[in-house]
mmCIF file of C-alpha atoms in Angstrom:
data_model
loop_
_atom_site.group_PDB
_atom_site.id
_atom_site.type_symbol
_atom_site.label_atom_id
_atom_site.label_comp_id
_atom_site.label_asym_id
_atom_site.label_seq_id
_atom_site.Cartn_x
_atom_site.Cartn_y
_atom_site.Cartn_z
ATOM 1 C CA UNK A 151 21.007 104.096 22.163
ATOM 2 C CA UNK A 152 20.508 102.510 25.306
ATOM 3 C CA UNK A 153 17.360 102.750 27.449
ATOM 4 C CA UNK A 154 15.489 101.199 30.086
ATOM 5 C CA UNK A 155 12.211 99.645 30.475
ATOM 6 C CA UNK A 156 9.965 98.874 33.539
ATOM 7 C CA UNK A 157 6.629 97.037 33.839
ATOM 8 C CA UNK A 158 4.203 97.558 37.034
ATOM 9 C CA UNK A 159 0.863 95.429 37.912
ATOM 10 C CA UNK A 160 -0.318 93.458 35.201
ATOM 11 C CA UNK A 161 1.411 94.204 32.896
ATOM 12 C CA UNK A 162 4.617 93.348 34.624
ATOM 13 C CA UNK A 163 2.909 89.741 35.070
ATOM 14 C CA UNK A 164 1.830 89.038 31.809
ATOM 15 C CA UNK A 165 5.787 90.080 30.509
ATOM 16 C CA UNK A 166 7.305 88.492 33.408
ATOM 17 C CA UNK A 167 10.185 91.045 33.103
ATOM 18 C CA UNK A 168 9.848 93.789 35.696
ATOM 19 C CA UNK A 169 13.419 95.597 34.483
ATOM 20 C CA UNK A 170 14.788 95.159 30.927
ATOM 21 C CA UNK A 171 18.119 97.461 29.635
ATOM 22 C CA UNK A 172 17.242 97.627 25.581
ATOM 23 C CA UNK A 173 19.118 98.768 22.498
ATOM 24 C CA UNK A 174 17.071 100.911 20.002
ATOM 25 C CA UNK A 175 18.305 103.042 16.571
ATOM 26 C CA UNK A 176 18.889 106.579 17.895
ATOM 27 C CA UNK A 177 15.546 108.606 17.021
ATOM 28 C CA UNK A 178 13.319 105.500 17.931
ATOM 29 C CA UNK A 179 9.726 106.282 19.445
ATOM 30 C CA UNK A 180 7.792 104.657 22.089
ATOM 31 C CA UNK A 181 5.958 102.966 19.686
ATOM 32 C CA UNK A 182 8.637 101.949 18.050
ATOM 33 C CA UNK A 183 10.001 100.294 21.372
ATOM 34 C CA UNK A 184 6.440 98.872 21.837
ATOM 35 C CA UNK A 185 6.376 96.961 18.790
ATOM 36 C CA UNK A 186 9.664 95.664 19.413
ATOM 37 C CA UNK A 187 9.085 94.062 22.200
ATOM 38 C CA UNK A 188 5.670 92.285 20.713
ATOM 39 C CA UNK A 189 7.939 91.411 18.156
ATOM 40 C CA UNK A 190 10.034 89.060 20.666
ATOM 41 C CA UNK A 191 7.383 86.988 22.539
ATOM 42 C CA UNK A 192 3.774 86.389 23.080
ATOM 43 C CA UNK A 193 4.017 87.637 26.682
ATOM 44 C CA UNK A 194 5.454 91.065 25.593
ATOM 45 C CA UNK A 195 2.528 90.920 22.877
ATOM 46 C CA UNK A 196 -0.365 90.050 25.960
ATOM 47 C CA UNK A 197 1.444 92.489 28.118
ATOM 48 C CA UNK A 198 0.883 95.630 25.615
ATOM 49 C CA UNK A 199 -2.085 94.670 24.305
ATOM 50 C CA UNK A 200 -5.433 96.819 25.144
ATOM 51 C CA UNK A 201 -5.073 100.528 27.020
ATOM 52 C CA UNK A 202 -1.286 100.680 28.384
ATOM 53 C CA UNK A 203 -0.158 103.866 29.415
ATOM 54 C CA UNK A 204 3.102 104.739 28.794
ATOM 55 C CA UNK A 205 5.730 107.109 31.613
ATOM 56 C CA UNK A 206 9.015 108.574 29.801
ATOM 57 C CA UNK A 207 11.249 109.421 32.902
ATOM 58 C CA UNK A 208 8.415 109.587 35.281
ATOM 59 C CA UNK A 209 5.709 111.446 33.267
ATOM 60 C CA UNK A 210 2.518 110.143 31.749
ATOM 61 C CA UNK A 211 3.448 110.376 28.214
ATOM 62 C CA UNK A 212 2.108 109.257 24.325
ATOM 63 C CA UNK A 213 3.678 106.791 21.889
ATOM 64 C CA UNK A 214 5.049 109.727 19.457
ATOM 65 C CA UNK A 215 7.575 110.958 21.595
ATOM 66 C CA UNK A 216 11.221 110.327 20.506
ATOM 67 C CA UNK A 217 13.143 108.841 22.959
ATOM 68 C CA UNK A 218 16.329 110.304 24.029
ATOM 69 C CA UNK A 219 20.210 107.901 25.520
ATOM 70 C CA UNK A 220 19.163 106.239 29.030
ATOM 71 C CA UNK A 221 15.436 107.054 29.336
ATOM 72 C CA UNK A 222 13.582 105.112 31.247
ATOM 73 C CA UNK A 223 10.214 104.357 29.795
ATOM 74 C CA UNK A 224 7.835 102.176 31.942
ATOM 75 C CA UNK A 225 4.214 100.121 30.691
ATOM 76 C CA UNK A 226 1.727 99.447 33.012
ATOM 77 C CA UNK A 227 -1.812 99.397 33.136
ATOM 78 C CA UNK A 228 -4.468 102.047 34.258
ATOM 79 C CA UNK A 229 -4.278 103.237 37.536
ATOM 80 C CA UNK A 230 -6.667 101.470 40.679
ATOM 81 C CA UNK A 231 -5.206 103.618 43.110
ATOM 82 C CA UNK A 232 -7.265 105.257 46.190
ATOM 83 C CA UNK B 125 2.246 120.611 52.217
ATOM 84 C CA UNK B 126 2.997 116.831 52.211
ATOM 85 C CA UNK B 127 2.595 113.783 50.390
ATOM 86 C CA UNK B 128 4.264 110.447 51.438
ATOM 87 C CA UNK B 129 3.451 107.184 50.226
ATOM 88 C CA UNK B 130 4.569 104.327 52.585
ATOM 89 C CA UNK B 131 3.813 100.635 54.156
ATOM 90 C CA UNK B 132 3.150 101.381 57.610
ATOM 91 C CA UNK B 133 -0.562 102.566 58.710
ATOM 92 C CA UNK B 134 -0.807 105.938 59.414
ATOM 93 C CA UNK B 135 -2.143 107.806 62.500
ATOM 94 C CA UNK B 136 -4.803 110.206 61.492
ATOM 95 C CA UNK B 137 -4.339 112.444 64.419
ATOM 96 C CA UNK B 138 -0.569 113.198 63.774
ATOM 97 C CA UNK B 139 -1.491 113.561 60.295
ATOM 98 C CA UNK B 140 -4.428 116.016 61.488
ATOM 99 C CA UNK B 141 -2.113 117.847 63.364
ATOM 100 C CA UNK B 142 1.151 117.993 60.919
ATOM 101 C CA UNK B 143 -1.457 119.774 58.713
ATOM 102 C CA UNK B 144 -3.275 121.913 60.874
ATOM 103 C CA UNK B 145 0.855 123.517 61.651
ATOM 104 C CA UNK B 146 1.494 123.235 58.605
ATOM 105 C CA UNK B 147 -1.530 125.129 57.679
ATOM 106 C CA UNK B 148 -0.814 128.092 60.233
ATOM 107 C CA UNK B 149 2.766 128.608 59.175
ATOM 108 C CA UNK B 150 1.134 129.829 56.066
ATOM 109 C CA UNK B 151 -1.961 131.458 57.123
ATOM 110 C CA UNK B 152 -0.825 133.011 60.074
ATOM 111 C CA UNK B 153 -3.740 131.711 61.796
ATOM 112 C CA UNK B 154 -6.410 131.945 59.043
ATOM 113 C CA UNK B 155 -7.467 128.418 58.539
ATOM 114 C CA UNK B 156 -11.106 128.167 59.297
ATOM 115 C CA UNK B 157 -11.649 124.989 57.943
ATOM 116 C CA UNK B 158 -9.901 121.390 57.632
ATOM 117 C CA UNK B 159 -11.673 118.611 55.912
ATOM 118 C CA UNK B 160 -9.892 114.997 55.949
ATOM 119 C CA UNK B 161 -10.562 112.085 54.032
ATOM 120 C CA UNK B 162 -9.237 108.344 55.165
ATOM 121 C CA UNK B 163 -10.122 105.257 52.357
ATOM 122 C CA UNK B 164 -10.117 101.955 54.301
ATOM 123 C CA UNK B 165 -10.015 98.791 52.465
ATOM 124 C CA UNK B 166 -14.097 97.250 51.465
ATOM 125 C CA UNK B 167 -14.333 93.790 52.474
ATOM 126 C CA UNK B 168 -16.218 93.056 49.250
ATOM 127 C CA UNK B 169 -16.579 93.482 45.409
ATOM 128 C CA UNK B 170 -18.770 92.677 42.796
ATOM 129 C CA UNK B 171 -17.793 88.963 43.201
ATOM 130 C CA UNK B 172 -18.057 88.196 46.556
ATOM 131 C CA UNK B 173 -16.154 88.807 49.985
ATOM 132 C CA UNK B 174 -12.291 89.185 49.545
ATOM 133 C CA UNK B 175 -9.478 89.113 52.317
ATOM 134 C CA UNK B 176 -7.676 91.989 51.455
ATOM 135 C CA UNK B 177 -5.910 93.900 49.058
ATOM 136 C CA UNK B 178 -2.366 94.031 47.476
ATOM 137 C CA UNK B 179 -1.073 97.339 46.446
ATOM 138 C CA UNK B 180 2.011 97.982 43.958
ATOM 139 C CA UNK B 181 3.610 101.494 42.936
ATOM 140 C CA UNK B 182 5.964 102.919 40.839
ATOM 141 C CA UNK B 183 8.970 104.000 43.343
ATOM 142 C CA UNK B 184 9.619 107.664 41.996
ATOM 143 C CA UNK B 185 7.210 108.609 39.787
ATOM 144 C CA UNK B 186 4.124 107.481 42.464
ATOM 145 C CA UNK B 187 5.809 109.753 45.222
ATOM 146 C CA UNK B 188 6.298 112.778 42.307
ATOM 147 C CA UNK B 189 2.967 112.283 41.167
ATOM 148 C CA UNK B 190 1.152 112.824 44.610
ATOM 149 C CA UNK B 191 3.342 115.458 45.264
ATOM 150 C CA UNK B 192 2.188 117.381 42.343
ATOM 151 C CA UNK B 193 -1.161 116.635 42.881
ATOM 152 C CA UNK B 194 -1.203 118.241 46.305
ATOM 153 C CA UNK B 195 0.635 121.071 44.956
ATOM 154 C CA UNK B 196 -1.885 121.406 42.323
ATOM 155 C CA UNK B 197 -4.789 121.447 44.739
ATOM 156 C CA UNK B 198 -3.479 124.316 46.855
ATOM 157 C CA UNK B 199 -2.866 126.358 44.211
ATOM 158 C CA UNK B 200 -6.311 125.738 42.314
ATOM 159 C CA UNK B 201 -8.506 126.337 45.910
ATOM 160 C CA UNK B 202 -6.470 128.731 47.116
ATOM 161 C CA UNK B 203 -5.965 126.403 50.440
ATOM 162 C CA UNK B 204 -3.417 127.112 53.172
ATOM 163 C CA UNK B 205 -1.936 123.888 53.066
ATOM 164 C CA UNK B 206 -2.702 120.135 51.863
ATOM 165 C CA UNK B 207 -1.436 116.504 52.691
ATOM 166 C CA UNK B 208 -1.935 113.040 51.342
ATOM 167 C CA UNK B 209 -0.652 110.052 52.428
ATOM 168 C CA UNK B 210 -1.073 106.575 50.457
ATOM 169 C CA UNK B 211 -0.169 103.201 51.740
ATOM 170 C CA UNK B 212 1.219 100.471 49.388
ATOM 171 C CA UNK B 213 1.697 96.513 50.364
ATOM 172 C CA UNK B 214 0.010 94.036 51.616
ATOM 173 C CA UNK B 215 -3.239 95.780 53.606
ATOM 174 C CA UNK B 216 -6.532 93.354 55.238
ATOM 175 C CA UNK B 217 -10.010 94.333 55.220
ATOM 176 C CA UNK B 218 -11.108 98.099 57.142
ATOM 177 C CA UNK B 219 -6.987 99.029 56.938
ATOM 178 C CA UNK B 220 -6.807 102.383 56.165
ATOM 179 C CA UNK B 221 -5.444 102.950 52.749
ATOM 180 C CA UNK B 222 -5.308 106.930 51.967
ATOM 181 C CA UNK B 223 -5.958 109.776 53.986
ATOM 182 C CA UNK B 224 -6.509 113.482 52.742
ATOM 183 C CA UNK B 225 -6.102 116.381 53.799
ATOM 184 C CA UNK B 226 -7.202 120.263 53.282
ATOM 185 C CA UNK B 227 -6.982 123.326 55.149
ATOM 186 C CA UNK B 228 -8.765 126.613 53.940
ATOM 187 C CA UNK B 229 -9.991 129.749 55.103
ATOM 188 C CA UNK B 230 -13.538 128.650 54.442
ATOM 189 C CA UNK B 231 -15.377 125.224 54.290
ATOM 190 C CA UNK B 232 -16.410 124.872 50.257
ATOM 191 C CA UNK B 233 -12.097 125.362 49.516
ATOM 192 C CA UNK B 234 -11.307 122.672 52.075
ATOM 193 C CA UNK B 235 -14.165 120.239 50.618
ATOM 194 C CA UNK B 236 -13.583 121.015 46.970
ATOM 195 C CA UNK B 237 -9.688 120.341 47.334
ATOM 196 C CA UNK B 238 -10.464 117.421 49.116
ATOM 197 C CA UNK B 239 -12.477 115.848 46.551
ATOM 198 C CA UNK B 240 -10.629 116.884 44.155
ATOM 199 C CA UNK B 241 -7.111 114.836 45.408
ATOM 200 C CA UNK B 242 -9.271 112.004 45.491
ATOM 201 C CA UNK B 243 -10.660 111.864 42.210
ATOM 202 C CA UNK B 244 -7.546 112.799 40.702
ATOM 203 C CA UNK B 245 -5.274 110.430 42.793
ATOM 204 C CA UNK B 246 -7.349 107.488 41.452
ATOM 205 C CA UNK B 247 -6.752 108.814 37.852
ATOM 206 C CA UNK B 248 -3.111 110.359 37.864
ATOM 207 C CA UNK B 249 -0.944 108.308 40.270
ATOM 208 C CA UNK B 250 0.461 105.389 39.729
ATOM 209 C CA UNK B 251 -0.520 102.463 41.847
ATOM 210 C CA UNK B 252 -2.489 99.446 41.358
ATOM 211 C CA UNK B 253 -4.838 97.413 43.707
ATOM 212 C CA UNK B 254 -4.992 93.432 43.373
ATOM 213 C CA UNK B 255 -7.335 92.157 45.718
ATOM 214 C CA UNK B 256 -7.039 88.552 47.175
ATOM 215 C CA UNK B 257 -9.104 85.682 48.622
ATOM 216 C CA UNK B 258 -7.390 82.662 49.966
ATOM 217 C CA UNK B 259 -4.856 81.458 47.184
ATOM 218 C CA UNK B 260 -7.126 83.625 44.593
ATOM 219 C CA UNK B 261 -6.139 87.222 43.711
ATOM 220 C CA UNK B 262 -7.146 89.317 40.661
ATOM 221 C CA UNK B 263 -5.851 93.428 39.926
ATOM 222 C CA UNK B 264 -8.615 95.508 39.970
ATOM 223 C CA UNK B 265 -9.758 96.925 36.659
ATOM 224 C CA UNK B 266 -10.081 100.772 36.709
ATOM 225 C CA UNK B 267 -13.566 102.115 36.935
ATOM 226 C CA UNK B 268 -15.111 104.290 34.053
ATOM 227 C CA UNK B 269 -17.156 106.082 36.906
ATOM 228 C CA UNK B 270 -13.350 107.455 38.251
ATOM 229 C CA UNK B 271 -12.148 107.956 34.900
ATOM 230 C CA UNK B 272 -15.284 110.771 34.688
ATOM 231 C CA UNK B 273 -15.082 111.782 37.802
ATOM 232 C CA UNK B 274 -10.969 113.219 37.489
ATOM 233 C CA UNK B 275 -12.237 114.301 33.598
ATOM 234 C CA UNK B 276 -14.873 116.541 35.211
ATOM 235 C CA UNK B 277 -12.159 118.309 37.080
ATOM 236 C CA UNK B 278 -9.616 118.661 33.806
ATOM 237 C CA UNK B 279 -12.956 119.801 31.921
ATOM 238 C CA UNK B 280 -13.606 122.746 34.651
ATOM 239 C CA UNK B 281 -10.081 124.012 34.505
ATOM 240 C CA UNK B 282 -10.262 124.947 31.100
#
């Protein structure tokens, strides 16, 4: 299963990889995802470490949710906006 | 209603004016109250003085989540019509940063909805502000005082 990941703000720093196309096991969750990509480097492990919040196709999601062929899930840190 | 996010500045009168038609293609003339909101960029924080500020969004889901957000305040206020506008890039000291908009029948709608985009936006949409000083910049951490503010508003809907 193919998806996509994205990385805003800090957390797109402390990865260094804004845009990343990933292969998962069909049925994988988001936190599934998550600790694969600790798994590869320290900077993935710093990047998702502490309160990340988590979008599945745009919306604000949890890390339970199966993931479903070319979603785009996206990490980043809580909002600062206004 | 609208909700736009964008680089350039914005002019408040146009935006006054978009809303106040926008409001009175609805109403059919029964907007007795607009209240606006514009957030301009503090020349300080806790630290010391800063330059400006950098700010970084999530192209698609920033411009769906204001969206809903305005759509969410007409509906729970009952207002005629509602606009926000949010700038992202790089922005200097007293820019203007957001502007808000509400039009209602009556005055307490108009406030309510417009505090109510604001303490949501700063919970619900995606963008991030890293301010900068010189060569120095740091992202500003999010602020448990916002955080209760926008939980206040999810508590009263209930």
């Amino acid at each position: 299963m193919q998806i996509m990941i994205k990385t805003f703000a800090q957390t797109r720093e402390l990865s260094q990889v804004p845009v990343l196309a990933l292969s998962m096991p069909q049925g994988s969750t988001i936190a599934e995802v998550k600790t694969h990509l600790r798994s590869l480097n320290e900077k993935w492990s710093l990047a998702l470490e502490g309160s990340i919040l988590t979008a599945r196709n745009h919306q604000l999601c949890d890390e339970k949710e199966t993931l479903q062929e070319n979603d785009e899930i996206a990490f980043f840190p809580p909002v600062t906006g206004g | 209603m609208f909700a736009e996010i964008q680089e350039a500045n914005f002019n408040q009168d146009s935006l006054y004016h978009r809303l106040l038609a926008n409001a009175n293609n609805v109403s059919k003339g029964n907007s007795g109250a607009i209240v606006t909101f514009t957030g301009l960029v503090r020349d300080s924080n806790a630290s010391g003085t800063i330059e400006g500020i950098e700010l970084e969004h999530y192209p698609g889901m920033t411009e769906d989540a204001l969206k809903k957000l305005v759509e969410q305040a007409i509906a729970r206020f009952s207002l005629n019509s509602a606009g926000a506008v949010h700038r992202v890039g790089k922005l200097y000291n007293q820019d203007p940063i957001v502007w808000v908009g509400c039009s209602a029948p009556h005055r307490q709608a108009a406030f309510d909805g417009a505090v109510f985009l604001m303490d949501m936006l700063k919970h619900s949409v995606p963008l991030w502000k890293k301010e900068f000083c010189g060569d120095k910049s740091d992202w500003v951490e999010a602020k448990a005082s916002d955080d209760k503010a926008a939980l206040q508003w999810m508590k009263e809907q209930v």
